[in-house]
Amino acid sequence: MLWGVALAAVVMIAGGAIFLAHHAGQTPGDHKFTGEPADLRHPVAIFKAALHGNDDCLIQIGVLLLLFNPLVRVALAAWGYAASRDRLYAVIGAFVLAVLVVSYFV
């Protein structure tokens, strides 16, 4: 879990540094709320825009990595319990994993 958080932090810091380099002299336009653009709302669109060099999307990828970190941890725990044939904890882990997946994508 530590490596996932560290990777997310590195990606977010890199995205933030690139963002600040591109927008150094820009004044904040906080007088009108416009919402996020479409390429920052869906994970597939985020990755596509990041491949085209969008600096905002690098920050969003770091946030997604941070969000998926517990998901991977619970999936590995459920798989480990299933591999050791501990049915009770494997079922509990699978249930928690299902709750996490539904809460992330709904």
GROMACS .gro file of C-alpha atoms in nm:
model
  106
    1MET     CA    1   0.000   0.000   0.000
    2LEU     CA    2   0.292   0.230   0.069
    3TRP     CA    3   0.418   0.191  -0.289
    4GLY     CA    4   0.074   0.279  -0.429
    5VAL     CA    5   0.054   0.596  -0.222
    6ALA     CA    6   0.412   0.687  -0.314
    7LEU     CA    7   0.341   0.633  -0.685
    8ALA     CA    8   0.025   0.844  -0.664
    9ALA     CA    9   0.218   1.120  -0.485
   10VAL     CA   10   0.495   1.120  -0.746
   11VAL     CA   11   0.243   1.139  -1.032
   12MET     CA   12   0.049   1.420  -0.863
   13ILE     CA   13   0.364   1.618  -0.783
   14ALA     CA   14   0.490   1.579  -1.140
   15GLY     CA   15   0.151   1.688  -1.276
   16GLY     CA   16   0.140   1.981  -1.035
   17ALA     CA   17   0.490   2.093  -1.133
   18ILE     CA   18   0.404   2.078  -1.503
   19PHE     CA   19   0.077   2.261  -1.437
   20LEU     CA   20   0.254   2.537  -1.246
   21ALA     CA   21   0.518   2.567  -1.518
   22HIS     CA   22   0.249   2.615  -1.784
   23HIS     CA   23   0.028   2.851  -1.580
   24ALA     CA   24   0.287   3.049  -1.382
   25GLY     CA   25   0.162   3.400  -1.455
   26GLN     CA   26  -0.207   3.323  -1.484
   27THR     CA   27  -0.444   3.497  -1.244
   28PRO     CA   28  -0.708   3.280  -1.079
   29GLY     CA   29  -1.050   3.301  -1.235
   30ASP     CA   30  -1.250   3.208  -0.928
   31HIS     CA   31  -1.530   3.458  -0.985
   32LYS     CA   32  -1.727   3.215  -1.203
   33PHE     CA   33  -1.766   2.840  -1.155
   34THR     CA   34  -1.736   2.649  -1.481
   35GLY     CA   35  -1.689   2.290  -1.363
   36GLU     CA   36  -1.442   2.037  -1.493
   37PRO     CA   37  -1.395   1.978  -1.865
   38ALA     CA   38  -1.521   1.651  -2.013
   39ASP     CA   39  -1.172   1.501  -2.039
   40LEU     CA   40  -1.138   1.515  -1.658
   41ARG     CA   41  -1.462   1.335  -1.574
   42HIS     CA   42  -1.412   0.980  -1.703
   43PRO     CA   43  -1.109   0.756  -1.640
   44VAL     CA   44  -1.065   0.654  -2.005
   45ALA     CA   45  -1.084   1.016  -2.119
   46ILE     CA   46  -0.834   1.114  -1.848
   47PHE     CA   47  -0.576   0.863  -1.974
   48LYS     CA   48  -0.632   0.963  -2.338
   49ALA     CA   49  -0.587   1.332  -2.258
   50ALA     CA   50  -0.278   1.258  -2.045
   51LEU     CA   51  -0.120   1.082  -2.343
   52HIS     CA   52  -0.174   1.402  -2.543
   53GLY     CA   53   0.013   1.605  -2.278
   54ASN     CA   54  -0.270   1.753  -2.070
   55ASP     CA   55  -0.116   1.853  -1.737
   56ASP     CA   56  -0.447   1.853  -1.549
   57CYS     CA   57  -0.492   1.488  -1.639
   58LEU     CA   58  -0.164   1.389  -1.475
   59ILE     CA   59  -0.296   1.523  -1.147
   60GLN     CA   60  -0.622   1.334  -1.201
   61ILE     CA   61  -0.431   1.011  -1.274
   62GLY     CA   62  -0.255   1.055  -0.939
   63VAL     CA   63  -0.593   1.092  -0.768
   64LEU     CA   64  -0.723   0.780  -0.945
   65LEU     CA   65  -0.416   0.585  -0.836
   66LEU     CA   66  -0.479   0.697  -0.480
   67LEU     CA   67  -0.843   0.589  -0.503
   68PHE     CA   68  -0.764   0.248  -0.650
   69ASN     CA   69  -0.502   0.171  -0.387
   70PRO     CA   70  -0.753   0.034  -0.129
   71LEU     CA   71  -0.932  -0.152  -0.407
   72VAL     CA   72  -0.615  -0.340  -0.500
   73ARG     CA   73  -0.536  -0.409  -0.136
   74VAL     CA   74  -0.877  -0.563  -0.067
   75ALA     CA   75  -0.861  -0.765  -0.392
   76LEU     CA   76  -0.521  -0.906  -0.298
   77ALA     CA   77  -0.642  -0.986   0.054
   78ALA     CA   78  -0.949  -1.169  -0.080
   79TRP     CA   79  -0.732  -1.359  -0.327
   80GLY     CA   80  -0.486  -1.450  -0.050
   81TYR     CA   81  -0.762  -1.580   0.173
   82ALA     CA   82  -0.909  -1.779  -0.113
   83ALA     CA   83  -0.566  -1.924  -0.197
   84SER     CA   84  -0.522  -2.034   0.165
   85ARG     CA   85  -0.872  -2.186   0.155
   86ASP     CA   86  -1.008  -1.965   0.432
   87ARG     CA   87  -1.362  -1.943   0.300
   88LEU     CA   88  -1.510  -1.709   0.560
   89TYR     CA   89  -1.253  -1.434   0.511
   90ALA     CA   90  -1.245  -1.490   0.136
   91VAL     CA   91  -1.621  -1.431   0.120
   92ILE     CA   92  -1.598  -1.127   0.347
   93GLY     CA   93  -1.313  -0.990   0.136
   94ALA     CA   94  -1.509  -1.051  -0.185
   95PHE     CA   95  -1.811  -0.874  -0.035
   96VAL     CA   96  -1.601  -0.572   0.069
   97LEU     CA   97  -1.444  -0.569  -0.277
   98ALA     CA   98  -1.788  -0.570  -0.439
   99VAL     CA   99  -1.901  -0.281  -0.218
  100LEU     CA  100  -1.589  -0.083  -0.311
  101VAL     CA  101  -1.630  -0.148  -0.683
  102VAL     CA  102  -1.997  -0.048  -0.676
  103SER     CA  103  -1.923   0.267  -0.474
  104TYR     CA  104  -1.643   0.370  -0.712
  105PHE     CA  105  -1.833   0.322  -1.034
  106VAL     CA  106  -2.191   0.414  -0.945
   0.00000   0.00000   0.00000
